[in-house]
Tab-separated table of C-alpha atoms in Angstrom:
chain	number	residue	atom	x	y	z
A	1	MET	CA	99.909	59.776	114.385
A	2	THR	CA	101.334	63.214	115.151
A	3	PRO	CA	98.496	65.487	116.336
A	4	ASP	CA	97.761	68.507	114.147
A	5	THR	CA	98.488	70.846	117.054
A	6	THR	CA	102.226	70.153	116.755
A	7	LEU	CA	102.358	71.182	113.107
A	8	PRO	CA	103.025	74.736	111.922
A	9	PRO	CA	100.029	76.523	110.430
A	10	LEU	CA	98.975	75.355	106.986
A	11	ILE	CA	99.692	78.162	104.500
A	12	LYS	CA	97.005	78.518	101.815
A	13	THR	CA	97.553	80.743	98.791
A	14	LEU	CA	94.057	81.618	97.574
A	15	GLY	CA	94.792	83.932	94.630
A	16	GLN	CA	92.281	86.734	94.016
A	17	GLN	CA	88.962	86.063	95.748
A	18	PRO	CA	85.913	88.207	96.587
A	19	TYR	CA	86.111	89.568	100.114
A	20	GLU	CA	82.732	88.318	101.331
A	21	ILE	CA	83.305	84.731	100.200
A	22	VAL	CA	86.615	84.503	102.080
A	23	TRP	CA	85.153	86.233	105.134
A	24	ARG	CA	82.294	83.714	105.332
A	25	GLU	CA	84.761	80.842	104.959
A	26	MET	CA	86.845	82.268	107.835
A	27	GLN	CA	83.742	82.445	110.017
A	28	GLN	CA	82.827	78.862	109.140
A	29	PHE	CA	86.365	77.600	109.789
A	30	THR	CA	86.480	79.326	113.182
A	31	ALA	CA	82.984	78.187	114.203
A	32	THR	CA	83.652	74.522	113.422
A	33	ARG	CA	87.276	74.118	114.578
A	34	ASP	CA	88.114	72.278	117.786
A	35	ALA	CA	91.128	71.960	120.086
A	36	ASN	CA	92.873	69.634	117.610
A	37	THR	CA	92.281	71.665	114.435
A	38	ARG	CA	95.472	72.721	112.719
A	39	ASP	CA	95.998	76.477	112.473
A	40	GLU	CA	95.969	78.068	109.019
A	41	ILE	CA	97.183	81.290	107.390
A	42	TRP	CA	95.407	82.339	104.202
A	43	LEU	CA	97.137	84.601	101.666
A	44	VAL	CA	94.736	86.379	99.332
A	45	GLU	CA	94.206	89.404	97.110
A	46	HIS	CA	90.776	91.014	96.893
A	47	PRO	CA	88.960	92.930	94.132
A	48	PRO	CA	88.297	96.561	95.148
A	49	VAL	CA	86.238	96.796	98.351
A	50	PHE	CA	85.892	99.019	101.406
A	51	THR	CA	85.306	97.203	104.698
A	52	LEU	CA	83.960	98.695	107.894
A	53	GLY	CA	84.952	97.151	111.223
A	54	GLN	CA	82.431	96.163	113.857
A	55	ALA	CA	82.449	99.637	115.410
A	56	GLY	CA	83.209	101.372	112.114
A	57	LYS	CA	81.760	104.856	111.732
A	58	PRO	CA	80.120	105.598	108.369
A	59	GLU	CA	81.416	109.195	108.464
A	60	HIS	CA	84.901	107.830	107.742
A	61	LEU	CA	83.577	106.768	104.313
A	62	LEU	CA	84.019	110.053	102.479
A	63	ASP	CA	83.227	109.152	98.864
A	64	PRO	CA	83.132	105.400	98.165
A	65	GLY	CA	81.737	105.894	94.659
A	66	GLU	CA	81.327	102.635	92.734
A	67	ILE	CA	83.479	100.575	95.126
A	68	PRO	CA	81.308	98.311	97.309
A	69	VAL	CA	81.221	98.741	101.085
A	70	ILE	CA	80.912	95.706	103.378
A	71	GLN	CA	80.143	95.887	107.096
A	72	THR	CA	82.229	93.149	108.661
A	73	ASP	CA	82.916	91.695	112.117
A	74	ARG	CA	86.599	92.527	112.563
A	75	GLY	CA	87.970	95.189	114.861
A	76	GLY	CA	88.995	98.598	113.580
A	77	GLN	CA	87.427	101.238	111.395
A	78	VAL	CA	87.330	101.509	107.595
A	79	THR	CA	89.975	100.274	105.196
A	80	TYR	CA	90.401	99.491	101.509
A	81	HIS	CA	91.394	96.232	99.852
A	82	GLY	CA	92.288	95.962	96.190
A	83	PRO	CA	94.544	94.295	93.616
A	84	GLY	CA	98.228	94.618	94.442
A	85	GLN	CA	97.612	94.471	98.195
A	86	LEU	CA	98.547	91.338	100.141
A	87	VAL	CA	95.977	90.225	102.698
A	88	ALA	CA	96.930	87.558	105.240
A	89	TYR	CA	94.266	85.994	107.435
A	90	LEU	CA	95.548	84.368	110.635
A	91	LEU	CA	93.343	81.515	111.818
A	92	LEU	CA	95.159	80.703	115.043
A	93	ASN	CA	94.286	79.016	118.322
A	94	LEU	CA	95.686	81.709	120.612
A	95	ARG	CA	95.560	79.493	123.710
A	96	ARG	CA	97.797	76.995	121.938
A	97	HIS	CA	100.409	79.706	121.449
A	98	GLY	CA	99.912	81.385	124.824
A	99	LEU	CA	98.970	84.651	123.126
A	100	GLY	CA	96.591	87.424	124.081
A	101	VAL	CA	95.155	89.802	121.498
A	102	ARG	CA	97.668	92.566	122.245
A	103	GLN	CA	100.531	90.077	121.954
A	104	LEU	CA	99.163	88.846	118.620
A	105	VAL	CA	98.957	92.420	117.308
A	106	THR	CA	102.580	93.012	118.316
A	107	LEU	CA	103.663	89.717	116.712
A	108	ILE	CA	102.006	90.671	113.414
A	109	GLU	CA	103.404	94.199	113.438
A	110	GLN	CA	106.940	93.040	114.175
A	111	SER	CA	106.742	90.349	111.495
A	112	ILE	CA	105.858	93.035	108.928
A	113	VAL	CA	108.642	95.299	110.206
A	114	ASP	CA	111.111	92.404	109.857
A	115	LEU	CA	109.902	91.661	106.320
A	116	LEU	CA	110.235	95.284	105.223
A	117	GLN	CA	113.702	95.446	106.732
A	118	GLU	CA	114.708	92.710	104.263
A	119	TYR	CA	113.797	95.180	101.515
A	120	GLY	CA	115.760	98.004	103.131
A	121	ILE	CA	112.604	99.753	104.356
A	122	ALA	CA	112.741	101.239	107.865
A	123	ALA	CA	109.237	100.617	109.204
A	124	TYR	CA	107.805	100.797	112.715
A	125	ALA	CA	104.676	100.193	114.764
A	126	ARG	CA	102.850	102.776	116.876
A	127	GLN	CA	101.327	102.204	120.308
A	128	ASP	CA	98.483	104.637	119.635
A	129	ALA	CA	97.431	103.302	116.222
A	130	PRO	CA	97.782	99.621	115.233
A	131	GLY	CA	99.515	98.941	111.936
A	132	VAL	CA	102.924	99.533	110.402
A	133	TYR	CA	104.245	102.906	109.235
A	134	VAL	CA	107.070	104.366	107.154
A	135	ASP	CA	107.914	108.034	107.768
A	136	GLY	CA	104.442	108.685	109.151
A	137	SER	CA	102.585	106.983	106.278
A	138	LYS	CA	100.721	103.719	106.753
A	139	ILE	CA	101.927	100.721	104.755
A	140	ALA	CA	100.079	97.914	106.581
A	141	ALA	CA	96.773	97.733	108.459
A	142	LEU	CA	95.479	95.272	111.058
A	143	GLY	CA	91.973	94.152	111.922
A	144	LEU	CA	91.281	91.094	114.064
A	145	ARG	CA	88.451	89.165	115.666
A	146	VAL	CA	88.811	86.535	118.376
A	147	ARG	CA	86.099	83.966	119.039
A	148	HIS	CA	86.431	81.157	121.605
A	149	GLY	CA	90.140	81.872	121.896
A	150	CYS	CA	90.765	81.647	118.141
A	151	SER	CA	91.678	84.530	115.832
A	152	PHE	CA	90.472	85.328	112.340
A	153	HIS	CA	90.825	88.282	109.974
A	154	GLY	CA	94.391	89.631	109.993
A	155	LEU	CA	96.492	92.146	108.070
A	156	SER	CA	96.833	93.939	104.755
A	157	LEU	CA	100.154	95.077	103.279
A	158	ASN	CA	100.267	97.535	100.390
A	159	ILE	CA	102.673	96.211	97.765
A	160	ASP	CA	101.967	97.488	94.234
A	161	MET	CA	98.472	98.914	93.905
A	162	ASP	CA	96.359	101.923	93.036
A	163	LEU	CA	96.281	103.973	96.240
A	164	GLU	CA	93.639	106.431	95.003
A	165	PRO	CA	90.716	104.724	96.810
A	166	PHE	CA	92.373	105.476	100.161
A	167	SER	CA	91.669	109.153	99.450
A	168	ARG	CA	87.935	108.329	99.556
A	169	ILE	CA	88.096	107.313	103.237
A	170	ASN	CA	89.719	108.290	106.507
A	171	PRO	CA	92.026	105.244	106.595
A	172	CYS	CA	91.441	103.288	109.811
A	173	GLY	CA	89.446	106.278	111.061
A	174	TYR	CA	92.303	108.817	110.885
A	175	PRO	CA	91.587	111.935	108.791
A	176	ASP	CA	94.456	112.949	106.503
A	177	LEU	CA	96.456	109.793	107.241
A	178	GLN	CA	98.799	109.224	104.311
A	179	VAL	CA	99.138	105.749	102.825
A	180	ILE	CA	102.234	104.307	101.156
A	181	GLN	CA	103.199	101.037	99.443
A	182	MET	CA	106.310	98.958	98.911
A	183	ARG	CA	106.544	99.956	95.236
A	184	ASP	CA	107.089	103.588	96.294
A	185	LEU	CA	110.162	102.547	98.264
A	186	THR	CA	111.702	99.528	96.551
A	187	GLN	CA	111.180	96.911	93.851
A	188	PRO	CA	109.063	94.304	95.635
A	189	ALA	CA	108.814	90.662	94.652
A	190	ALA	CA	105.545	89.255	93.292
A	191	LEU	CA	102.622	89.597	95.688
A	192	PHE	CA	102.380	85.996	96.862
A	193	THR	CA	106.172	85.701	97.051
A	194	VAL	CA	106.058	88.574	99.536
A	195	GLY	CA	103.269	86.673	101.261
A	196	LYS	CA	105.428	83.597	101.710
A	197	GLN	CA	108.301	85.764	102.958
A	198	LEU	CA	105.950	87.317	105.517
A	199	THR	CA	104.655	83.947	106.724
A	200	ARG	CA	108.246	82.884	107.424
A	201	HIS	CA	108.558	85.779	109.860
A	202	ILE	CA	105.152	85.069	111.434
A	203	LEU	CA	105.937	81.370	111.878
A	204	GLY	CA	109.345	82.203	113.324
A	205	ARG	CA	107.762	84.482	115.924
A	206	LEU	CA	105.262	81.726	116.725
A	207	GLY	CA	108.227	79.529	117.606
A	208	TYR	CA	108.532	77.235	114.573
A	209	ASN	CA	112.055	76.576	113.348
A	210	GLN	CA	113.365	77.189	109.837
A	211	ASP	CA	113.075	73.543	108.780
A	212	GLU	CA	109.407	73.446	109.715
A	213	GLN	CA	108.815	76.719	107.891
A	214	THR	CA	110.382	75.649	104.608
A	215	THR	CA	108.469	72.347	104.554
A	216	GLY	CA	105.092	73.887	105.324
A	217	ASP	CA	102.300	73.053	102.903
A	218	ILE	CA	101.453	75.585	100.204
A	219	THR	CA	98.086	74.913	98.623
A	220	SER	CA	95.873	76.692	96.130
A	221	HIS	CA	92.192	77.469	96.533
A	222	GLU	CA	90.192	76.926	93.384
């Protein structure tokens, strides 16, 4: 039998799920995986929620109002998740891919830049502030955790959402940072279609060929 480690990551489309439930499932997956466990990428959309990273400073929460705030174990400061935003969680064995954390961040950023280029959007990464930007405004955020050489958490990409809650925080800890979304710049595809387009770029940068990408499993989470 072909070992799971030779297969591309399993892509799971979860639909809209509460943040905390998915977070706990990521922790469980990472805690129980072993050297032979197949990598996975989870595509999800969350109901409105603010999340604070491990070293997140409460003063960056300006006026959360009725939106819940969850202290989580990823890196980074405060961010917002809500309907119309694609979240991709990368559950990868970094040793298997010969990646360090900085290399993984660069891989994710460049995959998003490549995706946005398909839509005619000129995006870029910044050395001083992880994420992806368009004309100085942030369109995608990153927050990762690595445990025993395996990553969890991942990225969020603003597609077609209500951006107002970002005004209630200092996004990623940066006062007055402007936030933008794909809808402001183009006519994006449906959220999970964009997700599948993004995973093609991520898998390509992980070294999987086009045939492997197009035959990857797409499953739903009930």
